[in-house]
Structure formats: structure tokens, C-alpha cells
């Protein structure tokens, strides 16, 4: 293709004859249309790296990656599209994963694409060691590794406008919980560092230049199982000598990124010591101290699915209570207890339980008496869920909420942390519901004011996320991320 400025220059004179004399008319419009089409065509053109330019080299998958890739293999079990089998709040994979390993040549950073089963070696040696040391993320042994979850909020915002930011954060929380549950089964030490000082590592990877923001870090060390899975279909390439891809400053992602940057906040300079704790506290803010998370939850990850619709039947109360019990399970994170964060069960059609809003205690138990008795018809549910007809027969919903001042007093960091808690607990609820045979799906598109009323919340509370429970429907099981965006006009 020719240079963008030369579209008209090389045309035969007879093709342009009369254009200057006729400011308007069919021939002038035809030339304008042809010029505009050619220019747009050239903007769509791609160019491969020229001969002699540095190219990635195919290498053997390093042995130190085996632990991380085995974890990712487990994370994709049950997924029909090859990616991690985790719920989606509506976003289309708004995250990506980087792995930091030790090894004979020093600490190394790889980017990992689970769907394509491919790895890219990005950095190795002293630079990586300095970034880890500066962030307090030193690897505790040769078989330890870190997984950095990074978010591309613009992917979701481009599709769902500003609310896409909420979806991206919720999806990343689902992924982190998914990986933590699996790592707790396979490693003696598994920690989710949501406040890790990722700035130095982010700078090394130039995440900001690529419109990516670090979300959290998973640490796995001291494996309790042998890495027996076959990783023969994984590939690895060395990208250390390949120059970075130029990003268009005026492209859609660039414009969105510039709008986000003033609001994004880095986590604290140093992560606090993680320990097992539930993310729901007791009625007085007391840690209920429930037993450790059972390996059974990790076993359920491969069976978890988002329901596509619900059947027209009631749910038994005992099964609902059993599913809710997992909300009291402790996770090894560095999140502080928050008595301002809560969850409320909105019962509609639960056998043995009067319709109403029941606050959920730190152990996953519901209150003896409802905090509100506002009823909702099937038409109401469809309306306040932005026209999602498949939710009409919902039997119950769990509304996750937090106090207004706890969310906003520290800026966007408070928003991110509130969404992280909501997404994490929603993921646990998916597992609990799966274990009891309850159909479950989460929704990010809803009328917050109406759910606030149904849940009987105080004025100071903000609704964050809603999980819908019911009996299995007749439609095919929803495959996350491949369905239409029901709450946004199917965009």
C-alpha cells in the first residue's frame, strides 16, 4: 500500500479530469468516496517485522515453570473454551497473568497465555531480583513462584462504558480466588497478596505503556504433590531481544487509558502479613474463626458453571443454608477484616423460609428474622436486572454490599478493595452452590437502588454485586464469556 498522503497523487489525469471544475456532483462524490475508502484501508494495514529485525526464539519450556503451568492446567479443567473456568461478570478476559520463577539463571518473568498454552520469557536475572526485592516479593525457595494478575480495564469499558471497570475488577477477583483455592490444595503455602507492592515489577514489565494495571499477586511455595501432568503441548519463546510493540496514542485503548490513569491508585508500599481469615466478619466485627478451607472446594472448581436460566421450582431451605456456609471459609490473604462489608440473602421462593431479606453472618449463617420483607415478583426481577428474562424464576439472591464511607474515603483503592471482596465471596458462593446442586449465576448489570430496597439495607450501604440462586433450568449450560451481554442491550 502507498503512503497515506499519496492516495490521489498517482492516478491517471483522465480519472481526475473535471473534479476541480465540479465542486459537487456524482463524479466529485465518487472520488471523495474512493479516497476515503483507500485511506481507511491503509489504516487497517499491518506490517510484519522487516528482515533482520529481532525475532522471538523458540526455546524449551524451562523446568522451573512446571509448578505454575500445572496450576494453570488445573485452573482450566472443566472449561470448554480452553481458558480458566471462572465466572464472568460480563468482561471478556480483562486480565492477563505473569509468572515469576526462580531457577539456575536467577529469577525470571514469563507472560503466560493459558488458552494458547504458550509462555514468553520477558526478563531474567538482576533486574528481576531488584524488582522483587524493592516490592518485598522475594521468592521463598527454588520451587516457589509468583503469579501476577494484571488487568486491562479498557477491554471491558470499551464494551460496557464506565461500568466495564466494575466488571473487570470483579472478574480479576474471581480469577484470584480460583487460583488460590487450587494452590491451597497443591501447596503447603499459598497466599493471595492483594496489597503487594507491585510497582517495581510493573515498571520492569512496562505495564503502563501497554495500558495494563497490576491487580494482585499469588504466592505458591512448598508443593505437596508431584507435577505429573503432561506439559508437552506448551510452548515457550524468548522475547528479551524483541523491541516493544508501539501502541497508538489515539487508539481506543489509549483514549480509555488516559481517562483511567488519574483515578488509578497503587497499593501500599509494603504488603501486610497474610493469614487465613474469612472475608465476612461476625456481627461485632469479630473473626468467627471457622475451620480451614477444605480441599473439596478446590475439587468443585472444575464443575462450577454459570446457569443460563432457572427452573420454575422452589429451593429447599437446607440446601440454601449449606451453600451459604462457604462464605465463612477463611482465605489466606492480606486483606484486613472489614465490619463495613456485608452480604444479605434475599429469599423469594425458598421452601421453609419466609420471603424477605436476611443478613448473612460471618460464619455463613443467616439471621433468624428478616431485616426487610419487601417482595419481588418475577416481572420485578426481570426489570431490576435490566431485562434479563432468564432470571425470572430466581429463588433467592445474595447481595454483596459495603458502607459508603468505607468504599470512597480512600479513593479508587477503596472501590477496588470492595469489589475484590465481593468478587471473592461470590466465587466461594459459586463453589458452595455447585456442591449442593443449586444453579447459580452472578450479574453485574442491575438496578442498585431496587436491590438496595429488596435487601433492606441502610442508607449508608452501597450495593456491589448480586448472585442469583435457583433450580437448574432447561437451557444449555452457560459457557462464561461466550454469551450475549444481556444487561446491556446484547452489546
CSV table of C-alpha atoms in Angstrom, one decimal:
chain,number,residue,atom,x,y,z
A,1,UNK,CA,0.0,0.0,0.0
A,2,UNK,CA,1.1,3.5,-0.7
A,3,UNK,CA,1.8,6.2,1.9
A,4,UNK,CA,-1.4,7.6,3.4
A,5,UNK,CA,-0.6,11.1,1.9
A,6,UNK,CA,-0.3,9.8,-1.7
A,7,UNK,CA,-3.7,8.3,-2.4
A,8,UNK,CA,-4.7,10.8,-5.1
A,9,UNK,CA,-1.2,11.5,-6.5
A,10,UNK,CA,-0.6,8.6,-8.8
A,11,UNK,CA,-4.0,8.4,-10.5
A,12,UNK,CA,-4.2,9.0,-14.3
A,13,UNK,CA,-5.0,12.5,-15.2
A,14,UNK,CA,-8.3,11.5,-17.0
A,15,UNK,CA,-9.5,9.9,-13.7
A,16,UNK,CA,-9.3,13.3,-12.1
A,17,UNK,CA,-10.5,15.4,-15.0
A,18,UNK,CA,-13.4,17.7,-14.2
A,19,UNK,CA,-13.1,17.2,-10.5
A,20,UNK,CA,-11.8,20.7,-9.8
A,21,UNK,CA,-14.5,22.3,-12.0
A,22,UNK,CA,-17.3,20.4,-10.4
A,23,UNK,CA,-17.3,21.1,-6.6
A,24,UNK,CA,-20.3,18.9,-6.2
A,25,UNK,CA,-21.9,16.1,-8.3
A,26,UNK,CA,-21.6,12.4,-8.8
A,27,UNK,CA,-18.1,12.4,-10.0
A,28,UNK,CA,-16.7,14.5,-7.1
A,29,UNK,CA,-18.5,12.4,-4.6
A,30,UNK,CA,-17.2,9.2,-6.2
A,31,UNK,CA,-13.6,10.5,-6.0
A,32,UNK,CA,-14.1,11.5,-2.3
A,33,UNK,CA,-15.6,8.1,-1.5
A,34,UNK,CA,-12.7,6.3,-3.2
A,35,UNK,CA,-10.1,8.5,-1.4
A,36,UNK,CA,-11.7,7.9,2.0
A,37,UNK,CA,-12.0,4.2,1.4
A,38,UNK,CA,-8.4,3.9,0.4
A,39,UNK,CA,-7.3,5.9,3.5
A,40,UNK,CA,-9.3,3.7,5.8
A,41,UNK,CA,-8.0,0.6,4.1
A,42,UNK,CA,-4.4,1.8,4.7
A,43,UNK,CA,-5.2,2.5,8.3
A,44,UNK,CA,-6.2,-1.2,8.7
A,45,UNK,CA,-3.0,-2.4,7.1
A,46,UNK,CA,-0.5,-4.4,9.1
A,47,UNK,CA,3.3,-4.8,8.5
A,48,UNK,CA,5.4,-7.7,9.6
A,49,UNK,CA,8.8,-7.1,11.2
A,50,UNK,CA,11.3,-6.4,8.4
A,51,UNK,CA,14.0,-8.9,7.5
A,52,UNK,CA,16.9,-8.8,10.0
A,53,UNK,CA,14.7,-7.4,12.9
A,54,UNK,CA,15.0,-9.2,16.2
A,55,UNK,CA,12.5,-12.1,16.5
A,56,UNK,CA,11.5,-14.3,19.4
A,57,UNK,CA,13.3,-17.5,19.6
A,58,UNK,CA,11.6,-20.8,20.3
A,59,UNK,CA,13.1,-22.4,23.5
A,60,UNK,CA,12.3,-25.5,25.6
A,61,UNK,CA,9.8,-24.9,28.4
A,62,UNK,CA,12.0,-24.2,31.5
A,63,UNK,CA,11.8,-26.7,34.3
A,64,UNK,CA,11.1,-24.0,36.9
A,65,UNK,CA,7.8,-23.2,35.1
A,66,UNK,CA,6.4,-26.7,35.7
A,67,UNK,CA,4.7,-25.8,39.0
A,68,UNK,CA,3.0,-22.7,37.7
A,69,UNK,CA,1.9,-24.4,34.4
A,70,UNK,CA,0.5,-27.3,36.4
A,71,UNK,CA,-1.6,-24.8,38.4
A,72,UNK,CA,-2.9,-23.2,35.2
A,73,UNK,CA,-3.7,-26.7,33.8
A,74,UNK,CA,-5.8,-27.3,36.9
A,75,UNK,CA,-7.4,-23.8,36.5
A,76,UNK,CA,-8.7,-24.7,33.0
A,77,UNK,CA,-10.3,-28.0,34.0
A,78,UNK,CA,-13.9,-28.0,33.1
A,79,UNK,CA,-13.6,-25.1,30.7
A,80,UNK,CA,-14.9,-25.9,27.2
A,81,UNK,CA,-13.1,-22.9,25.6
A,82,UNK,CA,-9.6,-23.6,27.0
A,83,UNK,CA,-9.3,-20.7,29.4
A,84,UNK,CA,-9.6,-20.6,33.2
A,85,UNK,CA,-13.0,-22.0,34.3
A,86,UNK,CA,-14.0,-19.0,36.4
A,87,UNK,CA,-17.2,-16.9,36.4
A,88,UNK,CA,-17.5,-13.7,34.4
A,89,UNK,CA,-19.2,-10.5,35.5
A,90,UNK,CA,-19.5,-9.7,31.8
A,91,UNK,CA,-16.0,-8.7,30.8
A,92,UNK,CA,-14.1,-10.6,28.1
A,93,UNK,CA,-10.9,-11.7,29.7
A,94,UNK,CA,-9.9,-8.3,31.0
A,95,UNK,CA,-6.9,-9.8,32.7
A,96,UNK,CA,-3.6,-11.5,32.0
A,97,UNK,CA,-1.1,-13.4,34.0
A,98,UNK,CA,2.7,-13.2,34.5
A,99,UNK,CA,4.7,-15.8,36.4
A,100,UNK,CA,7.9,-15.1,38.3
A,101,UNK,CA,10.1,-18.2,39.0
A,102,UNK,CA,13.5,-18.9,40.4
A,103,UNK,CA,16.0,-21.1,38.6
A,104,UNK,CA,19.6,-21.7,37.9
A,105,UNK,CA,19.9,-18.4,35.9
A,106,UNK,CA,18.2,-16.3,38.6
A,107,UNK,CA,14.6,-15.1,38.9
A,108,UNK,CA,12.7,-15.0,35.6
A,109,UNK,CA,9.5,-13.4,34.5
A,110,UNK,CA,7.2,-15.0,31.9
A,111,UNK,CA,3.9,-14.0,30.5
A,112,UNK,CA,1.5,-16.9,30.2
A,113,UNK,CA,-1.4,-17.4,27.9
A,114,UNK,CA,-3.5,-20.4,29.2
A,115,UNK,CA,-5.8,-20.5,26.2
A,116,UNK,CA,-2.9,-20.8,23.7
A,117,UNK,CA,-0.8,-22.8,26.2
A,118,UNK,CA,2.1,-20.5,25.4
A,119,UNK,CA,4.7,-18.7,27.5
A,120,UNK,CA,7.0,-15.8,26.8
A,121,UNK,CA,10.3,-15.2,28.6
A,122,UNK,CA,10.4,-11.5,29.2
A,123,UNK,CA,13.2,-10.8,31.8
A,124,UNK,CA,15.8,-12.7,33.8
A,125,UNK,CA,18.4,-12.0,36.3
A,126,UNK,CA,19.4,-8.9,38.3
A,127,UNK,CA,16.6,-6.7,37.0
A,128,UNK,CA,14.0,-9.1,38.2
A,129,UNK,CA,15.8,-9.7,41.5
A,130,UNK,CA,15.9,-5.9,42.2
A,131,UNK,CA,12.2,-5.5,41.3
A,132,UNK,CA,11.2,-8.3,43.7
A,133,UNK,CA,13.4,-7.0,46.5
A,134,UNK,CA,12.0,-3.5,46.1
A,135,UNK,CA,8.5,-4.8,46.4
A,136,UNK,CA,9.1,-7.3,49.2
A,137,UNK,CA,8.3,-10.2,47.0
A,138,UNK,CA,11.4,-12.4,47.3
A,139,UNK,CA,10.7,-16.0,46.3
A,140,UNK,CA,10.9,-18.3,49.4
A,141,UNK,CA,12.7,-21.2,47.7
A,142,UNK,CA,13.6,-22.8,44.4
A,143,UNK,CA,10.1,-24.4,43.9
A,144,UNK,CA,8.2,-21.2,44.8
A,145,UNK,CA,6.6,-19.0,42.2
A,146,UNK,CA,4.5,-15.8,41.9
A,147,UNK,CA,1.6,-15.2,39.7
A,148,UNK,CA,1.0,-11.5,38.9
A,149,UNK,CA,-2.6,-10.8,37.8
A,150,UNK,CA,-2.8,-7.7,35.7
A,151,UNK,CA,-6.0,-6.0,34.4
A,152,UNK,CA,-6.9,-4.3,31.2
A,153,UNK,CA,-9.9,-2.3,32.3
A,154,UNK,CA,-10.3,-0.7,28.8
A,155,UNK,CA,-11.4,-4.1,27.3
A,156,UNK,CA,-14.5,-4.0,29.4
A,157,UNK,CA,-15.0,-0.3,29.3
A,158,UNK,CA,-14.9,-0.3,25.5
A,159,UNK,CA,-17.8,-2.7,25.6
A,160,UNK,CA,-19.8,-1.6,28.6
A,161,UNK,CA,-18.8,2.0,29.1
A,162,UNK,CA,-17.7,3.1,32.6
A,163,UNK,CA,-19.4,0.2,34.3
A,164,UNK,CA,-17.0,-2.1,32.5
A,165,UNK,CA,-14.4,-1.1,35.1
A,166,UNK,CA,-16.5,-2.7,37.8
A,167,UNK,CA,-16.8,-5.9,35.7
A,168,UNK,CA,-13.0,-6.0,35.1
A,169,UNK,CA,-12.3,-5.8,38.8
A,170,UNK,CA,-14.9,-8.4,39.7
A,171,UNK,CA,-13.5,-10.8,37.1
A,172,UNK,CA,-10.0,-10.4,38.4
A,173,UNK,CA,-11.3,-11.2,41.9
A,174,UNK,CA,-12.9,-14.4,40.6
A,175,UNK,CA,-9.7,-15.4,39.0
A,176,UNK,CA,-7.5,-14.8,42.1
A,177,UNK,CA,-9.9,-16.8,44.3
A,178,UNK,CA,-10.0,-19.6,41.7
A,179,UNK,CA,-6.2,-19.8,41.7
A,180,UNK,CA,-5.9,-19.5,45.4
A,181,UNK,CA,-8.3,-22.4,46.1
A,182,UNK,CA,-6.3,-24.6,43.7
A,183,UNK,CA,-2.9,-23.5,45.1
A,184,UNK,CA,-4.1,-24.3,48.6
A,185,UNK,CA,-4.7,-27.8,47.6
A,186,UNK,CA,-1.4,-28.4,45.9
A,187,UNK,CA,1.0,-26.3,48.1
A,188,UNK,CA,1.7,-26.0,51.8
A,189,UNK,CA,2.0,-22.3,51.4
A,190,UNK,CA,-0.4,-20.4,49.2
A,191,UNK,CA,-1.1,-16.7,49.8
A,192,UNK,CA,-3.0,-14.1,47.8
A,193,UNK,CA,-1.3,-10.7,48.2
A,194,UNK,CA,-3.9,-8.1,47.2
A,195,UNK,CA,-1.8,-5.2,48.6
A,196,UNK,CA,1.5,-6.3,47.3
A,197,UNK,CA,4.0,-3.6,46.3
A,198,UNK,CA,3.9,-4.4,42.6
A,199,UNK,CA,5.2,-1.0,41.4
A,200,UNK,CA,8.8,-2.1,40.7
A,201,UNK,CA,7.6,-5.3,38.9
A,202,UNK,CA,5.0,-3.3,36.9
A,203,UNK,CA,7.7,-0.8,35.9
A,204,UNK,CA,10.0,-3.6,34.7
A,205,UNK,CA,7.3,-5.1,32.6
A,206,UNK,CA,6.2,-1.6,31.3
A,207,UNK,CA,2.6,-2.5,32.1
A,208,UNK,CA,1.5,1.1,31.9
A,209,UNK,CA,3.0,1.5,28.5
A,210,UNK,CA,0.7,-1.4,27.4
A,211,UNK,CA,-2.4,0.1,29.2
A,212,UNK,CA,-2.3,-2.6,31.9
A,213,UNK,CA,-2.6,-2.2,35.6
A,214,UNK,CA,-1.3,-4.7,38.3
A,215,UNK,CA,-4.1,-6.3,40.3
A,216,UNK,CA,-2.7,-8.7,42.8
A,217,UNK,CA,-0.1,-11.5,43.4
A,218,UNK,CA,-0.5,-15.1,44.2
A,219,UNK,CA,2.4,-16.8,46.0
A,220,UNK,CA,2.7,-20.6,45.9
A,221,UNK,CA,5.6,-22.5,47.7
A,222,UNK,CA,6.4,-25.9,49.0
A,223,UNK,CA,4.3,-28.2,46.8
A,224,UNK,CA,2.6,-31.2,48.3
A,225,UNK,CA,2.0,-33.1,45.0
A,226,UNK,CA,4.3,-34.2,42.2
A,227,UNK,CA,4.0,-32.3,39.0
A,228,UNK,CA,2.8,-35.3,37.0
A,229,UNK,CA,0.7,-33.6,34.3
A,230,UNK,CA,2.0,-33.7,30.7
A,231,UNK,CA,3.1,-30.2,29.6
A,232,UNK,CA,4.3,-31.3,26.2
A,233,UNK,CA,1.8,-29.2,24.3
A,234,UNK,CA,3.0,-25.9,26.0
A,235,UNK,CA,5.4,-23.7,24.0
A,236,UNK,CA,7.9,-21.1,25.2
A,237,UNK,CA,9.6,-18.3,23.3
A,238,UNK,CA,12.4,-15.9,24.4
A,239,UNK,CA,11.2,-12.3,23.8
A,240,UNK,CA,14.0,-10.5,25.6
A,241,UNK,CA,15.6,-9.1,22.4
A,242,UNK,CA,12.4,-8.1,20.7
A,243,UNK,CA,11.6,-4.4,20.9
A,244,UNK,CA,8.2,-3.5,22.5
A,245,UNK,CA,5.2,-3.1,20.2
A,246,UNK,CA,4.3,0.5,19.5
A,247,UNK,CA,0.8,1.4,20.9
A,248,UNK,CA,-1.3,4.0,19.0
A,249,UNK,CA,-1.7,7.0,21.3
A,250,UNK,CA,-5.0,8.0,19.7
A,251,UNK,CA,-6.4,4.4,19.6
A,252,UNK,CA,-9.5,3.4,21.6
A,253,UNK,CA,-7.5,1.7,24.3
A,254,UNK,CA,-5.1,4.7,24.6
A,255,UNK,CA,-8.0,7.2,25.0
A,256,UNK,CA,-9.7,5.0,27.6
A,257,UNK,CA,-6.4,4.5,29.5
A,258,UNK,CA,-5.8,8.2,29.7
A,259,UNK,CA,-9.2,8.7,31.2
A,260,UNK,CA,-8.5,6.0,33.8
A,261,UNK,CA,-4.9,6.9,34.9
A,262,UNK,CA,-5.9,9.9,37.1
A,263,UNK,CA,-8.2,7.6,39.1
A,264,UNK,CA,-5.9,4.5,39.5
A,265,UNK,CA,-4.1,4.1,42.8
A,266,UNK,CA,-1.2,1.9,43.6
A,267,UNK,CA,-1.5,-0.4,46.6
A,268,UNK,CA,0.5,0.4,49.8
A,269,UNK,CA,4.3,0.3,49.6
A,270,UNK,CA,4.5,-2.9,51.5
A,271,UNK,CA,2.1,-5.8,51.9
A,272,UNK,CA,0.9,-6.8,55.3
A,273,UNK,CA,1.5,-10.3,56.6
A,274,UNK,CA,-1.2,-12.6,55.1
A,275,UNK,CA,-3.1,-15.1,57.3
A,276,UNK,CA,-6.2,-17.3,56.9
A,277,UNK,CA,-9.2,-15.2,57.7
A,278,UNK,CA,-12.8,-15.1,56.4
A,279,UNK,CA,-13.8,-12.0,54.4
A,280,UNK,CA,-17.1,-11.8,56.3
A,281,UNK,CA,-16.7,-10.8,59.9
A,282,UNK,CA,-19.0,-11.6,62.8
A,283,UNK,CA,-21.9,-9.3,63.9
A,284,UNK,CA,-19.5,-7.3,66.1
A,285,UNK,CA,-16.6,-7.4,63.6
A,286,UNK,CA,-15.1,-10.5,65.4
A,287,UNK,CA,-13.3,-13.1,63.3
A,288,UNK,CA,-15.5,-16.2,63.7
A,289,UNK,CA,-12.5,-18.5,63.4
A,290,UNK,CA,-14.2,-21.2,61.2
A,291,UNK,CA,-12.2,-24.2,60.1
A,292,UNK,CA,-9.7,-24.0,57.2
A,293,UNK,CA,-10.9,-24.1,53.6
A,294,UNK,CA,-11.4,-27.8,52.6
A,295,UNK,CA,-9.8,-29.3,49.6
A,296,UNK,CA,-13.3,-30.2,48.5
A,297,UNK,CA,-13.8,-26.6,47.3
A,298,UNK,CA,-10.9,-26.9,45.0
A,299,UNK,CA,-12.3,-30.1,43.7
A,300,UNK,CA,-15.5,-28.3,42.8
A,301,UNK,CA,-13.8,-25.7,40.6
A,302,UNK,CA,-13.9,-27.9,37.5
A,303,UNK,CA,-17.7,-28.5,37.9
A,304,UNK,CA,-18.7,-24.9,38.5
A,305,UNK,CA,-20.8,-23.3,35.8
A,306,UNK,CA,-22.9,-20.2,35.4
A,307,UNK,CA,-26.6,-21.0,35.0
A,308,UNK,CA,-28.2,-19.9,31.8
A,309,UNK,CA,-31.7,-19.9,33.3
A,310,UNK,CA,-33.6,-21.2,36.3
A,311,UNK,CA,-36.4,-23.7,36.5
A,312,UNK,CA,-39.8,-22.8,37.9
A,313,UNK,CA,-39.4,-24.6,41.2
A,314,UNK,CA,-38.6,-23.7,44.8
A,315,UNK,CA,-35.3,-24.3,46.6
A,316,UNK,CA,-35.2,-26.2,49.9
A,317,UNK,CA,-34.0,-24.1,52.8
A,318,UNK,CA,-31.4,-26.6,54.0
A,319,UNK,CA,-29.6,-26.6,50.6
A,320,UNK,CA,-29.5,-22.8,50.6
A,321,UNK,CA,-28.0,-22.7,54.1
A,322,UNK,CA,-25.5,-25.3,53.1
A,323,UNK,CA,-24.4,-23.3,50.0
A,324,UNK,CA,-24.1,-20.1,52.1
A,325,UNK,CA,-21.8,-21.8,54.7
A,326,UNK,CA,-18.8,-21.5,52.4
A,327,UNK,CA,-19.0,-17.7,52.8
A,328,UNK,CA,-17.4,-18.2,56.2
A,329,UNK,CA,-14.4,-20.1,54.9
A,330,UNK,CA,-11.1,-18.3,55.5
A,331,UNK,CA,-8.7,-17.5,52.7
A,332,UNK,CA,-5.1,-16.7,53.2
A,333,UNK,CA,-4.9,-13.1,52.1
A,334,UNK,CA,-3.5,-9.8,53.4
A,335,UNK,CA,-6.9,-8.1,53.4
A,336,UNK,CA,-7.9,-6.6,56.8
A,337,UNK,CA,-11.2,-7.5,58.4
A,338,UNK,CA,-13.9,-5.1,57.4
A,339,UNK,CA,-17.1,-4.9,59.5
A,340,UNK,CA,-18.5,-2.4,57.0
A,341,UNK,CA,-18.7,-5.1,54.3
A,342,UNK,CA,-21.7,-7.5,54.3
A,343,UNK,CA,-23.9,-9.9,52.4
A,344,UNK,CA,-27.6,-10.3,52.6
A,345,UNK,CA,-29.8,-13.2,51.4
A,346,UNK,CA,-33.0,-12.0,49.6
A,347,UNK,CA,-35.3,-15.1,49.7
A,348,UNK,CA,-38.1,-15.3,47.2
A,349,UNK,CA,-39.1,-18.9,46.7
A,350,UNK,CA,-37.3,-20.9,49.4
A,351,UNK,CA,-39.2,-23.8,51.0
A,352,UNK,CA,-39.4,-23.3,54.8
A,353,UNK,CA,-38.1,-19.7,54.7
A,354,UNK,CA,-40.4,-16.7,54.6
A,355,UNK,CA,-39.7,-14.2,51.8
A,356,UNK,CA,-37.5,-11.4,52.9
A,357,UNK,CA,-34.0,-10.1,53.4
A,358,UNK,CA,-31.8,-12.0,55.8
A,359,UNK,CA,-28.3,-10.6,56.8
A,360,UNK,CA,-25.6,-13.2,56.5
A,361,UNK,CA,-23.3,-13.6,59.5
A,362,UNK,CA,-19.5,-14.2,59.4
A,363,UNK,CA,-19.9,-18.0,59.5
A,364,UNK,CA,-22.3,-18.0,56.6
A,365,UNK,CA,-25.4,-18.4,58.8
A,366,UNK,CA,-28.4,-16.2,58.1
A,367,UNK,CA,-30.2,-14.1,60.7
A,368,UNK,CA,-33.2,-15.6,62.4
A,369,UNK,CA,-35.5,-12.8,61.4
A,370,UNK,CA,-35.6,-10.8,58.2
A,371,UNK,CA,-34.4,-7.2,58.1
A,372,UNK,CA,-37.0,-6.5,55.4
A,373,UNK,CA,-40.0,-8.2,53.9
A,374,UNK,CA,-40.3,-6.4,50.5
A,375,UNK,CA,-41.5,-8.9,48.0
A,376,UNK,CA,-40.4,-9.1,44.3
A,377,UNK,CA,-42.4,-10.7,41.5
A,378,UNK,CA,-40.8,-12.4,38.5
A,379,UNK,CA,-41.6,-9.2,36.5
A,380,UNK,CA,-39.8,-7.2,39.2
A,381,UNK,CA,-36.7,-9.4,39.0
A,382,UNK,CA,-36.5,-9.1,35.2
A,383,UNK,CA,-37.0,-5.3,35.4
A,384,UNK,CA,-34.4,-4.6,38.1
A,385,UNK,CA,-31.9,-7.0,36.3
A,386,UNK,CA,-32.1,-4.8,33.2
A,387,UNK,CA,-34.4,-7.0,31.2
A,388,UNK,CA,-32.6,-10.4,31.8
A,389,UNK,CA,-35.6,-12.6,31.2
A,390,UNK,CA,-33.6,-15.8,32.0
A,391,UNK,CA,-33.6,-14.7,35.7
A,392,UNK,CA,-37.4,-14.6,36.1
A,393,UNK,CA,-37.6,-17.8,38.2
A,394,UNK,CA,-34.8,-16.8,40.6
A,395,UNK,CA,-35.5,-18.3,44.0
A,396,UNK,CA,-33.0,-16.3,46.0
A,397,UNK,CA,-30.2,-13.7,45.6
A,398,UNK,CA,-27.2,-12.8,47.7
A,399,UNK,CA,-26.5,-9.1,47.6
A,400,UNK,CA,-22.9,-8.0,48.5
A,401,UNK,CA,-22.7,-4.5,49.9
A,402,UNK,CA,-20.4,-2.2,51.8
A,403,UNK,CA,-20.6,1.1,53.7
A,404,UNK,CA,-20.4,4.2,51.6
A,405,UNK,CA,-17.6,5.7,53.7
A,406,UNK,CA,-15.5,2.5,53.7
A,407,UNK,CA,-15.6,2.4,49.9
A,408,UNK,CA,-14.9,6.0,49.0
A,409,UNK,CA,-12.9,7.6,51.8
A,410,UNK,CA,-9.5,6.3,50.4
A,411,UNK,CA,-10.4,6.9,46.7
A,412,UNK,CA,-10.4,4.3,44.0
A,413,UNK,CA,-8.3,2.0,46.1
A,414,UNK,CA,-11.3,1.6,48.3
A,415,UNK,CA,-13.5,0.9,45.3
A,416,UNK,CA,-11.1,-1.8,44.1
A,417,UNK,CA,-10.9,-3.4,47.5
A,418,UNK,CA,-14.7,-3.5,48.0
A,419,UNK,CA,-15.1,-5.1,44.5
A,420,UNK,CA,-12.3,-7.6,45.3
A,421,UNK,CA,-14.1,-8.8,48.5
A,422,UNK,CA,-17.4,-9.0,46.6
A,423,UNK,CA,-15.9,-11.0,43.7
A,424,UNK,CA,-14.0,-13.3,46.1
A,425,UNK,CA,-17.1,-14.1,48.2
A,426,UNK,CA,-19.2,-14.6,45.0
A,427,UNK,CA,-16.7,-17.1,43.8
A,428,UNK,CA,-16.9,-19.0,47.0
A,429,UNK,CA,-20.7,-19.0,46.7
A,430,UNK,CA,-20.4,-20.5,43.2
A,431,UNK,CA,-18.5,-23.4,44.7
A,432,UNK,CA,-20.9,-23.8,47.6
A,433,UNK,CA,-23.9,-23.8,45.3
A,434,UNK,CA,-22.2,-26.3,42.9
A,435,UNK,CA,-21.6,-28.7,45.8
A,436,UNK,CA,-25.3,-28.6,46.7
A,437,UNK,CA,-26.7,-28.8,43.2
A,438,UNK,CA,-28.0,-25.2,43.2
A,439,UNK,CA,-28.0,-23.3,39.9
A,440,UNK,CA,-26.1,-20.0,40.3
A,441,UNK,CA,-25.1,-17.1,38.2
A,442,UNK,CA,-23.7,-13.6,39.1
A,443,UNK,CA,-24.9,-10.4,37.5
A,444,UNK,CA,-23.1,-7.1,37.2
A,445,UNK,CA,-25.9,-5.3,35.3
A,446,UNK,CA,-28.7,-4.4,37.8
A,447,UNK,CA,-30.6,-1.5,39.3
A,448,UNK,CA,-28.7,-0.9,42.5
A,449,UNK,CA,-31.5,1.2,44.1
A,450,UNK,CA,-34.1,-1.5,43.8
A,451,UNK,CA,-31.7,-4.2,45.1
A,452,UNK,CA,-30.9,-1.9,48.0
A,453,UNK,CA,-34.6,-1.8,48.9
A,454,UNK,CA,-35.1,-5.5,48.5
A,455,UNK,CA,-32.1,-6.3,50.7
A,456,UNK,CA,-33.4,-3.9,53.4
A,457,UNK,CA,-30.1,-2.1,53.5
A,458,UNK,CA,-29.3,1.1,55.5
A,459,UNK,CA,-28.9,4.4,53.6
A,460,UNK,CA,-25.1,4.2,54.2
A,461,UNK,CA,-24.7,0.9,52.2
A,462,UNK,CA,-23.8,0.6,48.6
A,463,UNK,CA,-24.8,-2.5,46.5
A,464,UNK,CA,-21.7,-4.0,44.8
A,465,UNK,CA,-22.6,-7.3,43.2
A,466,UNK,CA,-25.5,-9.8,43.1
A,467,UNK,CA,-25.5,-13.6,42.9
A,468,UNK,CA,-28.7,-15.3,41.8
A,469,UNK,CA,-29.7,-18.8,43.0
A,470,UNK,CA,-32.4,-21.2,41.7
A,471,UNK,CA,-33.2,-24.6,40.4
A,472,UNK,CA,-31.5,-25.8,37.2
A,473,UNK,CA,-33.3,-24.7,34.1
A,474,UNK,CA,-33.7,-26.4,30.7
A,475,UNK,CA,-31.4,-24.3,28.6
A,476,UNK,CA,-27.8,-25.3,27.8
A,477,UNK,CA,-25.3,-24.5,30.5
A,478,UNK,CA,-23.9,-21.0,30.0
A,479,UNK,CA,-20.3,-21.0,28.9
A,480,UNK,CA,-18.7,-18.0,30.5
A,481,UNK,CA,-17.7,-15.1,28.2
A,482,UNK,CA,-19.3,-16.6,25.1
A,483,UNK,CA,-22.9,-15.4,25.8
A,484,UNK,CA,-24.5,-12.1,24.7
A,485,UNK,CA,-24.4,-9.2,27.2
A,486,UNK,CA,-28.0,-9.5,28.3
A,487,UNK,CA,-28.0,-6.5,30.6
A,488,UNK,CA,-26.5,-4.1,28.1
A,489,UNK,CA,-28.7,-4.5,25.0
A,490,UNK,CA,-26.7,-7.6,24.0
A,491,UNK,CA,-23.6,-5.4,23.2
